[in-house]
C-alpha positions as protocol buffer text, in pm:
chain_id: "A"
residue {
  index: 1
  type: UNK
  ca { x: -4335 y: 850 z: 2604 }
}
residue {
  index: 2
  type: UNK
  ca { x: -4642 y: 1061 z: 2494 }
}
residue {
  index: 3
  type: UNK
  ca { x: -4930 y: 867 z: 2480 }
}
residue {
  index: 4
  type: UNK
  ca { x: -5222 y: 1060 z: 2221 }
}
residue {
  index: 5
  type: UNK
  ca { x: -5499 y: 1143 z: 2474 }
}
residue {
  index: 6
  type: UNK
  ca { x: -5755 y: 963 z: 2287 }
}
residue {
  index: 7
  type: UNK
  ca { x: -5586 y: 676 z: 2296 }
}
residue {
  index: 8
  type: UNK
  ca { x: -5803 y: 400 z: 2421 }
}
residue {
  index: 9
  type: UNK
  ca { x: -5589 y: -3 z: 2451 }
}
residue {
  index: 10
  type: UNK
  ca { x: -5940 y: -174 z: 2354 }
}
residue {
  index: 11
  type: UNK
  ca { x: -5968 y: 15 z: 2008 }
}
residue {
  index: 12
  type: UNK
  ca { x: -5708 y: 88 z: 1739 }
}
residue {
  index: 13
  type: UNK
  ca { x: -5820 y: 454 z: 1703 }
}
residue {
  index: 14
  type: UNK
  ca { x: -5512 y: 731 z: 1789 }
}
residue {
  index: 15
  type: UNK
  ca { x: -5277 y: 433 z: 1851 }
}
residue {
  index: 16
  type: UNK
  ca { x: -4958 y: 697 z: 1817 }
}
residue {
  index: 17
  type: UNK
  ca { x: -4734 y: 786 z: 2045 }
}
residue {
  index: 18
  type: UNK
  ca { x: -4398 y: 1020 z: 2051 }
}
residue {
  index: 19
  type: UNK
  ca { x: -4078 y: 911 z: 2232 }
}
residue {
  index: 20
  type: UNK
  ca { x: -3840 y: 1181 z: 2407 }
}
residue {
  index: 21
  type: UNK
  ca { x: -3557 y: 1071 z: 2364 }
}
residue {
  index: 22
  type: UNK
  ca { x: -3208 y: 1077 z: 2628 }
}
residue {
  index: 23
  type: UNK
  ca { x: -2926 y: 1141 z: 2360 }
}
residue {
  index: 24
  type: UNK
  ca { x: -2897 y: 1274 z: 2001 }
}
residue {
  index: 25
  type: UNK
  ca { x: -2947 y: 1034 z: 1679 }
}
residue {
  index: 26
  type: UNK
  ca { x: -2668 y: 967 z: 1477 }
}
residue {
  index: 27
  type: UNK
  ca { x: -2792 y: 979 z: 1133 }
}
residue {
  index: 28
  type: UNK
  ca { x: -2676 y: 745 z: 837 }
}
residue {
  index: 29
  type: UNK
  ca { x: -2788 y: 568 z: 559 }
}
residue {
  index: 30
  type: UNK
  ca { x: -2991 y: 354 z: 761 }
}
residue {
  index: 31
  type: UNK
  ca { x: -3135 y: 584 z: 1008 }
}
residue {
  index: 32
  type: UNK
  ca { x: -3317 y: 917 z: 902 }
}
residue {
  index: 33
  type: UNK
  ca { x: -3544 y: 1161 z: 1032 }
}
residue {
  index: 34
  type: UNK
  ca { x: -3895 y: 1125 z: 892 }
}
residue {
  index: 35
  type: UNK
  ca { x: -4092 y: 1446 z: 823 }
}
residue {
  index: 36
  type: UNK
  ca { x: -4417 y: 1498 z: 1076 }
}
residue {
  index: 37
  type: UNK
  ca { x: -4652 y: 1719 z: 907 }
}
residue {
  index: 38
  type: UNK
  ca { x: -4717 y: 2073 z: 1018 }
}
residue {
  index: 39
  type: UNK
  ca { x: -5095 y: 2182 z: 1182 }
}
residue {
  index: 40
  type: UNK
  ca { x: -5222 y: 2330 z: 828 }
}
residue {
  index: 41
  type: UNK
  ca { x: -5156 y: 1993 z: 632 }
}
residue {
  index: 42
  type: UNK
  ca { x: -5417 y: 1823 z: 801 }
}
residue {
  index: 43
  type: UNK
  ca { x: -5655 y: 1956 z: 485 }
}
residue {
  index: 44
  type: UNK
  ca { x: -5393 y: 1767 z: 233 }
}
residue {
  index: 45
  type: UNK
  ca { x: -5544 y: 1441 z: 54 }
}
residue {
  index: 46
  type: UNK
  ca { x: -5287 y: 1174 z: 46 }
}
residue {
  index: 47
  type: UNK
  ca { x: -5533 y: 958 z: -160 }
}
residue {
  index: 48
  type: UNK
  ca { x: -5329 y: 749 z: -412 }
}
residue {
  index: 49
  type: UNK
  ca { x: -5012 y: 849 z: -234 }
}
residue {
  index: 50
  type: UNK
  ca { x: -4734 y: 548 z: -126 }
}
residue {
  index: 51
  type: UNK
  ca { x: -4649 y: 482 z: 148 }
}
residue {
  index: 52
  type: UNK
  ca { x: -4445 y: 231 z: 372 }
}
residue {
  index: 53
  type: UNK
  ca { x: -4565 y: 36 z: 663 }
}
residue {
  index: 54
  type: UNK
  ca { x: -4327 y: -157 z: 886 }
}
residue {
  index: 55
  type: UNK
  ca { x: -4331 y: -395 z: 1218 }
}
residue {
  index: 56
  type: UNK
  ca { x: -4281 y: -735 z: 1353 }
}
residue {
  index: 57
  type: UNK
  ca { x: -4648 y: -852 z: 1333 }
}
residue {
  index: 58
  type: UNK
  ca { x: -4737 y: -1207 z: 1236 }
}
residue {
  index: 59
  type: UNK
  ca { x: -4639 y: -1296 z: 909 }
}
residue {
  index: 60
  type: UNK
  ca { x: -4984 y: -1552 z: 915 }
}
residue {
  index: 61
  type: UNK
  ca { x: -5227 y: -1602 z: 1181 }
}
residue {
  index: 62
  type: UNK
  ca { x: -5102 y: -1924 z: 1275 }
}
residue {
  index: 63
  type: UNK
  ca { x: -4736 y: -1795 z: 1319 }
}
residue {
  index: 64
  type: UNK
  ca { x: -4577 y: -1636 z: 1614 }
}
residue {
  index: 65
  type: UNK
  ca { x: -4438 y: -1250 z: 1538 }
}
residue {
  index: 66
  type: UNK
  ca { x: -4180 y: -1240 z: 1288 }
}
residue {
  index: 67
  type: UNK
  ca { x: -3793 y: -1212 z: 1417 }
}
residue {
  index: 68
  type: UNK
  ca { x: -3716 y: -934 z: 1113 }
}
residue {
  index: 69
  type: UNK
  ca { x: -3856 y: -585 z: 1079 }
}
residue {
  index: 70
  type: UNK
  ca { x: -4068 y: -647 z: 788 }
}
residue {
  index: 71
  type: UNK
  ca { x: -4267 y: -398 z: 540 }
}
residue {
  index: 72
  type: UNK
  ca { x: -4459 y: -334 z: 299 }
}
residue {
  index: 73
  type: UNK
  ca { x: -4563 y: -67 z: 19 }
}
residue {
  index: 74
  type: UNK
  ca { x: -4925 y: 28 z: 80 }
}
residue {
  index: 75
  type: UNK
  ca { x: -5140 y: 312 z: -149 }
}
residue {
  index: 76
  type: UNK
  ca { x: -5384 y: 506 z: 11 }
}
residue {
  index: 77
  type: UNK
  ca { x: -5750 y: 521 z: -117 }
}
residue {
  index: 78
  type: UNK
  ca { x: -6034 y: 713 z: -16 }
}
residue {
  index: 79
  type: UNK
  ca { x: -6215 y: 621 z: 280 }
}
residue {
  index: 80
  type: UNK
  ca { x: -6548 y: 584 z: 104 }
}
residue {
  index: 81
  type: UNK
  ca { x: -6378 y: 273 z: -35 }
}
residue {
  index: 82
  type: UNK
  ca { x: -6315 y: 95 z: 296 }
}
residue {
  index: 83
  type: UNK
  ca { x: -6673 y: 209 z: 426 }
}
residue {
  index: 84
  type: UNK
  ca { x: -6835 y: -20 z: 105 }
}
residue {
  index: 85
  type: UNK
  ca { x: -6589 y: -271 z: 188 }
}
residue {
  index: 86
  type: UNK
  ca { x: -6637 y: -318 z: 541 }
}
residue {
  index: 87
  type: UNK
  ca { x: -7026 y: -189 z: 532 }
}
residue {
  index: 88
  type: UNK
  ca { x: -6929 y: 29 z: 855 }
}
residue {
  index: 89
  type: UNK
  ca { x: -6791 y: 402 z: 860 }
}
residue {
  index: 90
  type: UNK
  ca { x: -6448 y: 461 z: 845 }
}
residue {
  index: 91
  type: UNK
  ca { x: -6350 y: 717 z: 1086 }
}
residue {
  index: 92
  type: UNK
  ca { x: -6137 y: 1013 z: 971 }
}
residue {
  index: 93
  type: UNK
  ca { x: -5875 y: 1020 z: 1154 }
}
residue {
  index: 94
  type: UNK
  ca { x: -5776 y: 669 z: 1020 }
}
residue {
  index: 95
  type: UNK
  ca { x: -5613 y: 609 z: 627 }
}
residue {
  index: 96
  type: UNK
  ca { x: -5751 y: 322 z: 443 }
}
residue {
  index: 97
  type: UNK
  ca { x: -5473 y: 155 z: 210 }
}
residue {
  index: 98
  type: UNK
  ca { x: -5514 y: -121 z: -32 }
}
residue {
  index: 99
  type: UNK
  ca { x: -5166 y: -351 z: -216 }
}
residue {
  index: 100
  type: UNK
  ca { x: -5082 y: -539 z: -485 }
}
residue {
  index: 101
  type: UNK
  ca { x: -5062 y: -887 z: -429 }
}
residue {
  index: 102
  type: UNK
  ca { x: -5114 y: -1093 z: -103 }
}
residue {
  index: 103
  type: UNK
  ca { x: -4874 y: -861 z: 101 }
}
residue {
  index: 104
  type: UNK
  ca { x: -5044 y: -667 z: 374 }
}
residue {
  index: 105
  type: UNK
  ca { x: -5031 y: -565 z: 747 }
}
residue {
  index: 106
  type: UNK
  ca { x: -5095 y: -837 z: 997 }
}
residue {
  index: 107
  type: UNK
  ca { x: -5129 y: -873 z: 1395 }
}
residue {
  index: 108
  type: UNK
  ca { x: -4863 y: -682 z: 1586 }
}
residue {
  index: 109
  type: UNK
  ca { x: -4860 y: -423 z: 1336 }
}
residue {
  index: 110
  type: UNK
  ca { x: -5118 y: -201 z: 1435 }
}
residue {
  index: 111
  type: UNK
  ca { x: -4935 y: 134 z: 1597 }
}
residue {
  index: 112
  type: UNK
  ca { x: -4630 y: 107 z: 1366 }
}
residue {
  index: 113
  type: UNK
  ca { x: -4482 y: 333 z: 1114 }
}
residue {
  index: 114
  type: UNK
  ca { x: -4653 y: 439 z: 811 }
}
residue {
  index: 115
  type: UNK
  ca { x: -4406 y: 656 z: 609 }
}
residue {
  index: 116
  type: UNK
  ca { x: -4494 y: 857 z: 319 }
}
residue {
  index: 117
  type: UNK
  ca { x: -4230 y: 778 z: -17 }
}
């Protein structure tokens, strides 16, 4: 495992990682390859893009981790939204994402998957 070299376990900035893996993939219906963005798309605004973000984090803070790989469709918004929100900066390297409805991420998701539709 590659560990980003930022990466520090008492913060949630870089929290990314890439796996080598020991044998090939066999892709199906249910398992694809997902896209990583070349160097040059860094300048790119996903802002009101879709996206999906998946894990087995809480599904409440009073319930253990949930048993089923769970998601949920999340838009991203423009930073300067979340810095109003949370009356901190946002730092750039992180996407700021707002839903429809009550469904969000939750505890043990942080790190996971956020896939672009």
């Amino acid at each position: 495992m590659i560990v980003h070299q930022n990466y520090n376990e008492s913060g949630y900035l870089y929290d990314i990682g890439l796996l080598k893996l020991e044998s090939k993939i066999k892709f199906n219906n249910f398992t694809k390859a997902v896209k990583l963005p070349m160097k040059y798309e860094n300048t790119i605004s996903y802002e009101n893009c879709t996206g999906i973000a998946s894990g087995w984090g809480k599904i409440s803070e009073k319930q253990d981790k949930s048993k089923n790989l769970l998601y949920v469709s999340l838009k991203i918004i423009n930073n300067d939204v979340c810095e109003k929100y949370y009356k901190n900066p946002f730092h750039p390297s992180l996407l700021c994402t707002s839903t429809k409805g009550k469904r969000s991420i939750c505890t043990g998701d942080s790190g996971g998957p956020f896939v672009l539709k």
